[in-house]
mmCIF file of C-alpha atoms in Angstrom:
data_model
loop_
_atom_site.group_PDB
_atom_site.id
_atom_site.type_symbol
_atom_site.label_atom_id
_atom_site.label_comp_id
_atom_site.label_asym_id
_atom_site.label_seq_id
_atom_site.Cartn_x
_atom_site.Cartn_y
_atom_site.Cartn_z
ATOM 1 C CA LEU A 11 26.204 76.548 -18.195
ATOM 2 C CA SER A 12 24.032 74.020 -20.038
ATOM 3 C CA GLY A 13 23.765 76.290 -23.055
ATOM 4 C CA LEU A 14 27.525 76.848 -23.130
ATOM 5 C CA VAL A 15 28.198 73.094 -22.929
ATOM 6 C CA HIS A 16 25.710 72.469 -25.738
ATOM 7 C CA ARG A 17 27.121 75.251 -27.920
ATOM 8 C CA ARG A 18 30.736 74.165 -27.474
ATOM 9 C CA PHE A 19 30.398 70.358 -27.510
ATOM 10 C CA GLY A 20 26.888 69.623 -28.773
ATOM 11 C CA TYR A 21 26.089 67.674 -25.600
ATOM 12 C CA ASP A 22 22.597 67.530 -24.217
ATOM 13 C CA ASN A 23 21.607 68.228 -20.655
ATOM 14 C CA VAL A 24 20.186 64.783 -19.787
ATOM 15 C CA GLY A 25 19.616 65.333 -16.091
ATOM 16 C CA PHE A 26 19.136 68.221 -13.700
ATOM 17 C CA HIS A 27 18.440 68.400 -9.981
ATOM 18 C CA MET A 28 18.211 71.530 -7.869
ATOM 19 C CA GLY A 29 18.530 70.234 -4.328
ATOM 20 C CA SER A 30 18.678 71.984 -0.985
ATOM 21 C CA GLU A 31 22.440 71.412 -0.785
ATOM 22 C CA GLU A 32 23.622 71.732 -4.396
ATOM 23 C CA VAL A 33 22.683 71.586 -8.055
ATOM 24 C CA THR A 34 23.626 68.657 -10.287
ATOM 25 C CA VAL A 35 23.623 68.740 -14.078
ATOM 26 C CA ASP A 36 24.228 65.658 -16.250
ATOM 27 C CA PHE A 37 25.609 65.831 -19.795
ATOM 28 C CA ASN A 38 25.884 63.023 -22.348
ATOM 29 C CA GLY A 39 29.566 63.492 -23.185
ATOM 30 C CA PRO A 40 32.987 63.921 -21.604
ATOM 31 C CA ILE A 41 34.413 67.212 -20.359
ATOM 32 C CA THR A 42 37.986 67.672 -19.133
ATOM 33 C CA PRO A 43 38.757 69.587 -15.931
ATOM 34 C CA GLU A 44 40.408 72.314 -18.024
ATOM 35 C CA GLN A 45 37.323 72.634 -20.222
ATOM 36 C CA LEU A 46 35.167 72.773 -17.109
ATOM 37 C CA ASP A 47 37.219 75.709 -15.787
ATOM 38 C CA GLN A 48 36.737 77.542 -19.093
ATOM 39 C CA LEU A 49 32.995 76.849 -19.050
ATOM 40 C CA GLU A 50 32.743 78.122 -15.482
ATOM 41 C CA ASN A 51 34.563 81.316 -16.513
ATOM 42 C CA GLU A 52 32.211 81.827 -19.463
ATOM 43 C CA ALA A 53 29.111 81.178 -17.355
ATOM 44 C CA ASN A 54 30.303 83.676 -14.752
ATOM 45 C CA GLN A 55 31.056 86.215 -17.474
ATOM 46 C CA ALA A 56 27.421 85.950 -18.564
ATOM 47 C CA VAL A 57 26.479 86.670 -14.935
ATOM 48 C CA TYR A 58 28.897 89.625 -14.647
ATOM 49 C CA ASP A 59 27.585 91.081 -17.922
ATOM 50 C CA ASN A 60 24.172 91.302 -16.215
ATOM 51 C CA VAL A 61 22.262 91.034 -19.480
ATOM 52 C CA PRO A 62 18.472 90.825 -19.636
ATOM 53 C CA VAL A 63 17.072 87.310 -19.912
ATOM 54 C CA LYS A 64 14.677 87.268 -22.847
ATOM 55 C CA VAL A 65 11.438 85.310 -22.838
ATOM 56 C CA LEU A 66 9.855 84.610 -26.226
ATOM 57 C CA TYR A 67 6.628 82.945 -27.317
ATOM 58 C CA PRO A 68 7.337 82.398 -31.018
ATOM 59 C CA ASP A 69 4.758 81.243 -33.531
ATOM 60 C CA LYS A 70 5.359 77.926 -35.318
ATOM 61 C CA GLU A 71 7.367 79.468 -38.176
ATOM 62 C CA GLU A 72 9.606 81.412 -35.813
ATOM 63 C CA LEU A 73 10.017 78.372 -33.575
ATOM 64 C CA ASP A 74 11.091 76.225 -36.539
ATOM 65 C CA SER A 75 13.766 78.783 -37.445
ATOM 66 C CA LEU A 76 15.238 79.054 -33.917
ATOM 67 C CA ASP A 77 18.199 76.975 -32.763
ATOM 68 C CA TYR A 78 17.095 76.170 -29.230
ATOM 69 C CA ARG A 79 17.658 73.337 -26.776
ATOM 70 C CA SER A 80 14.766 71.046 -25.882
ATOM 71 C CA LYS A 81 14.391 67.518 -24.550
ATOM 72 C CA LYS A 82 11.541 66.748 -26.938
ATOM 73 C CA GLU A 83 9.681 67.887 -30.043
ATOM 74 C CA LEU A 84 7.382 70.734 -29.044
ATOM 75 C CA THR A 85 4.071 71.955 -30.416
ATOM 76 C CA GLY A 86 1.580 74.615 -29.441
ATOM 77 C CA LEU A 87 2.613 77.668 -27.426
ATOM 78 C CA VAL A 88 6.288 77.224 -26.531
ATOM 79 C CA ARG A 89 8.180 79.425 -24.113
ATOM 80 C CA ILE A 90 11.769 80.096 -25.181
ATOM 81 C CA VAL A 91 14.216 81.567 -22.677
ATOM 82 C CA GLU A 92 17.310 83.229 -24.119
ATOM 83 C CA ILE A 93 20.497 84.438 -22.493
ATOM 84 C CA PRO A 94 22.265 86.230 -25.338
ATOM 85 C CA ASP A 95 25.547 84.559 -26.353
ATOM 86 C CA ALA A 96 25.034 81.806 -23.763
ATOM 87 C CA ASP A 97 21.812 79.827 -24.138
ATOM 88 C CA MET A 98 18.445 79.480 -25.805
ATOM 89 C CA CYS A 99 16.139 76.774 -24.541
ATOM 90 C CA ALA A 100 12.527 75.783 -24.214
ATOM 91 C CA CYS A 101 11.668 76.100 -20.549
ATOM 92 C CA CYS A 102 8.613 76.461 -18.347
ATOM 93 C CA GLY A 103 10.567 77.079 -15.131
ATOM 94 C CA THR A 104 11.170 80.297 -13.251
ATOM 95 C CA HIS A 105 13.985 82.565 -14.394
ATOM 96 C CA VAL A 106 15.754 85.728 -13.321
ATOM 97 C CA GLU A 107 15.163 88.949 -15.224
ATOM 98 C CA ASN A 108 18.888 89.706 -15.568
ATOM 99 C CA THR A 109 21.820 87.294 -15.439
ATOM 100 C CA GLY A 110 23.476 89.231 -12.601
ATOM 101 C CA GLU A 111 20.715 88.051 -10.254
ATOM 102 C CA VAL A 112 22.195 84.531 -10.378
ATOM 103 C CA GLY A 113 25.333 85.546 -8.480
ATOM 104 C CA ILE A 114 28.570 83.605 -8.742
ATOM 105 C CA ILE A 115 28.467 80.155 -10.326
ATOM 106 C CA LYS A 116 30.925 77.768 -8.689
ATOM 107 C CA ILE A 117 31.469 74.254 -9.941
ATOM 108 C CA ARG A 118 32.397 72.099 -6.948
ATOM 109 C CA SER A 119 33.194 68.835 -8.700
ATOM 110 C CA MET A 120 32.567 66.574 -11.666
ATOM 111 C CA ILE A 121 32.313 62.801 -11.973
ATOM 112 C CA HIS A 122 32.026 60.456 -14.931
ATOM 113 C CA TYR A 123 28.412 59.358 -15.100
ATOM 114 C CA LYS A 124 26.524 57.115 -17.576
ATOM 115 C CA GLY A 125 28.920 57.753 -20.462
ATOM 116 C CA GLY A 126 29.030 61.478 -19.778
ATOM 117 C CA VAL A 127 29.567 63.657 -16.755
ATOM 118 C CA ARG A 128 27.666 64.884 -13.720
ATOM 119 C CA ILE A 129 28.605 68.354 -12.545
ATOM 120 C CA PHE A 130 27.973 69.515 -8.988
ATOM 121 C CA LEU A 131 27.643 73.278 -8.563
ATOM 122 C CA LEU A 132 26.419 76.104 -6.406
ATOM 123 C CA CYS A 133 25.175 79.577 -7.282
ATOM 124 C CA GLY A 134 24.757 82.896 -5.537
ATOM 125 C CA ARG A 135 24.577 82.964 -1.743
ATOM 126 C CA ARG A 136 25.015 79.188 -1.466
ATOM 127 C CA ALA A 137 28.319 79.480 -3.338
ATOM 128 C CA LEU A 138 29.446 82.313 -1.042
ATOM 129 C CA LEU A 139 28.568 80.388 2.132
ATOM 130 C CA ASP A 140 30.284 77.257 0.812
ATOM 131 C CA TYR A 141 33.409 79.261 -0.010
ATOM 132 C CA ARG A 142 33.397 80.744 3.499
ATOM 133 C CA ASP A 143 33.082 77.272 5.076
ATOM 134 C CA ARG A 144 35.885 75.891 2.887
ATOM 135 C CA LEU A 145 38.189 78.746 3.903
ATOM 136 C CA LYS A 146 37.458 78.068 7.579
ATOM 137 C CA ASP A 147 38.272 74.374 7.053
ATOM 138 C CA GLU A 148 41.455 75.255 5.193
ATOM 139 C CA ALA A 149 42.541 77.632 7.991
ATOM 140 C CA ARG A 150 41.846 74.923 10.584
ATOM 141 C CA ILE A 151 43.902 72.368 8.622
ATOM 142 C CA SER A 152 46.644 74.959 8.222
ATOM 143 C CA ASN A 153 46.761 75.435 12.011
ATOM 144 C CA LEU A 154 46.743 71.691 12.682
ATOM 145 C CA LEU A 155 49.680 71.222 10.299
ATOM 146 C CA SER A 156 51.498 74.368 11.442
ATOM 147 C CA ALA A 157 51.753 75.384 7.796
ATOM 148 C CA LYS A 158 50.783 78.508 5.898
ATOM 149 C CA LEU A 159 47.625 78.188 3.802
ATOM 150 C CA VAL A 160 49.563 77.955 0.532
ATOM 151 C CA GLN A 161 51.739 75.185 2.020
ATOM 152 C CA VAL A 162 48.820 72.974 3.141
ATOM 153 C CA PRO A 163 48.910 70.605 0.118
ATOM 154 C CA ASP A 164 52.672 70.054 0.521
ATOM 155 C CA ALA A 165 52.280 69.567 4.285
ATOM 156 C CA VAL A 166 49.531 66.961 3.747
ATOM 157 C CA GLU A 167 51.672 65.165 1.163
ATOM 158 C CA LYS A 168 54.626 65.124 3.600
ATOM 159 C CA LEU A 169 52.370 63.805 6.375
ATOM 160 C CA LYS A 170 51.093 61.040 4.081
ATOM 161 C CA ASN A 171 54.612 60.067 2.996
ATOM 162 C CA ASP A 172 55.835 60.059 6.610
ATOM 163 C CA SER A 173 52.900 57.827 7.595
ATOM 164 C CA GLN A 174 53.645 55.392 4.741
ATOM 165 C CA ASP A 175 57.332 55.315 5.763
ATOM 166 C CA LYS A 176 56.354 54.577 9.375
ATOM 167 C CA ASP A 177 53.930 51.837 8.253
ATOM 168 C CA TYR A 178 56.724 50.262 6.203
ATOM 169 C CA LEU A 179 59.139 50.449 9.161
ATOM 170 C CA ILE A 180 56.534 48.984 11.536
ATOM 171 C CA GLY A 181 55.989 46.094 9.111
ATOM 172 C CA LYS A 182 59.722 45.484 8.849
ATOM 173 C CA LEU A 183 60.171 45.580 12.627
ATOM 174 C CA GLY A 184 57.215 43.223 13.091
ATOM 175 C CA SER A 185 58.782 40.743 10.647
ATOM 176 C CA SER A 186 62.114 41.026 12.457
ATOM 177 C CA LEU A 187 60.436 40.452 15.813
ATOM 178 C CA LEU A 188 58.665 37.336 14.507
ATOM 179 C CA ALA A 189 61.946 36.056 13.084
ATOM 180 C CA LEU A 190 63.694 36.586 16.429
ATOM 181 C CA LYS A 191 60.880 34.834 18.336
ATOM 182 C CA ALA A 192 61.037 31.920 15.901
#
């Protein structure tokens, strides 16, 4: 995903955290929700293609000729990790041998953060378990609202509008009651 964002927009990955609950990635530029959907599709396509992840240790001349992502100027033995048509970066972390090992990539949300964006995502089994939990929640809400799953957003909107109408009526009745008491 970071490589695709960099290739398309030229943004740098300026923050990354792999937590026990989710992964966050920070970029130094804006991304629209529509662009994020496209990036997620492209990242998942790289997973579905199940291509080998290449690890290179280029000499200085080769390194100078490569277009790779890095947070700083590098010297000495540099490890380059390449996912063909998706990313090429300097990295000393652990990596899969084939992109298919990552499993589904699901972006959960995005916020504006320090002049750019922070993306919250899950991969593999965590994404599957999250999807399962979300479906259970959606089914529960559907039952509570007596609405089919596809009608849940409309049912929630109706419930909100009804509540606002009742609040308005209660306010009006309260004003009328005070006027009558006065």
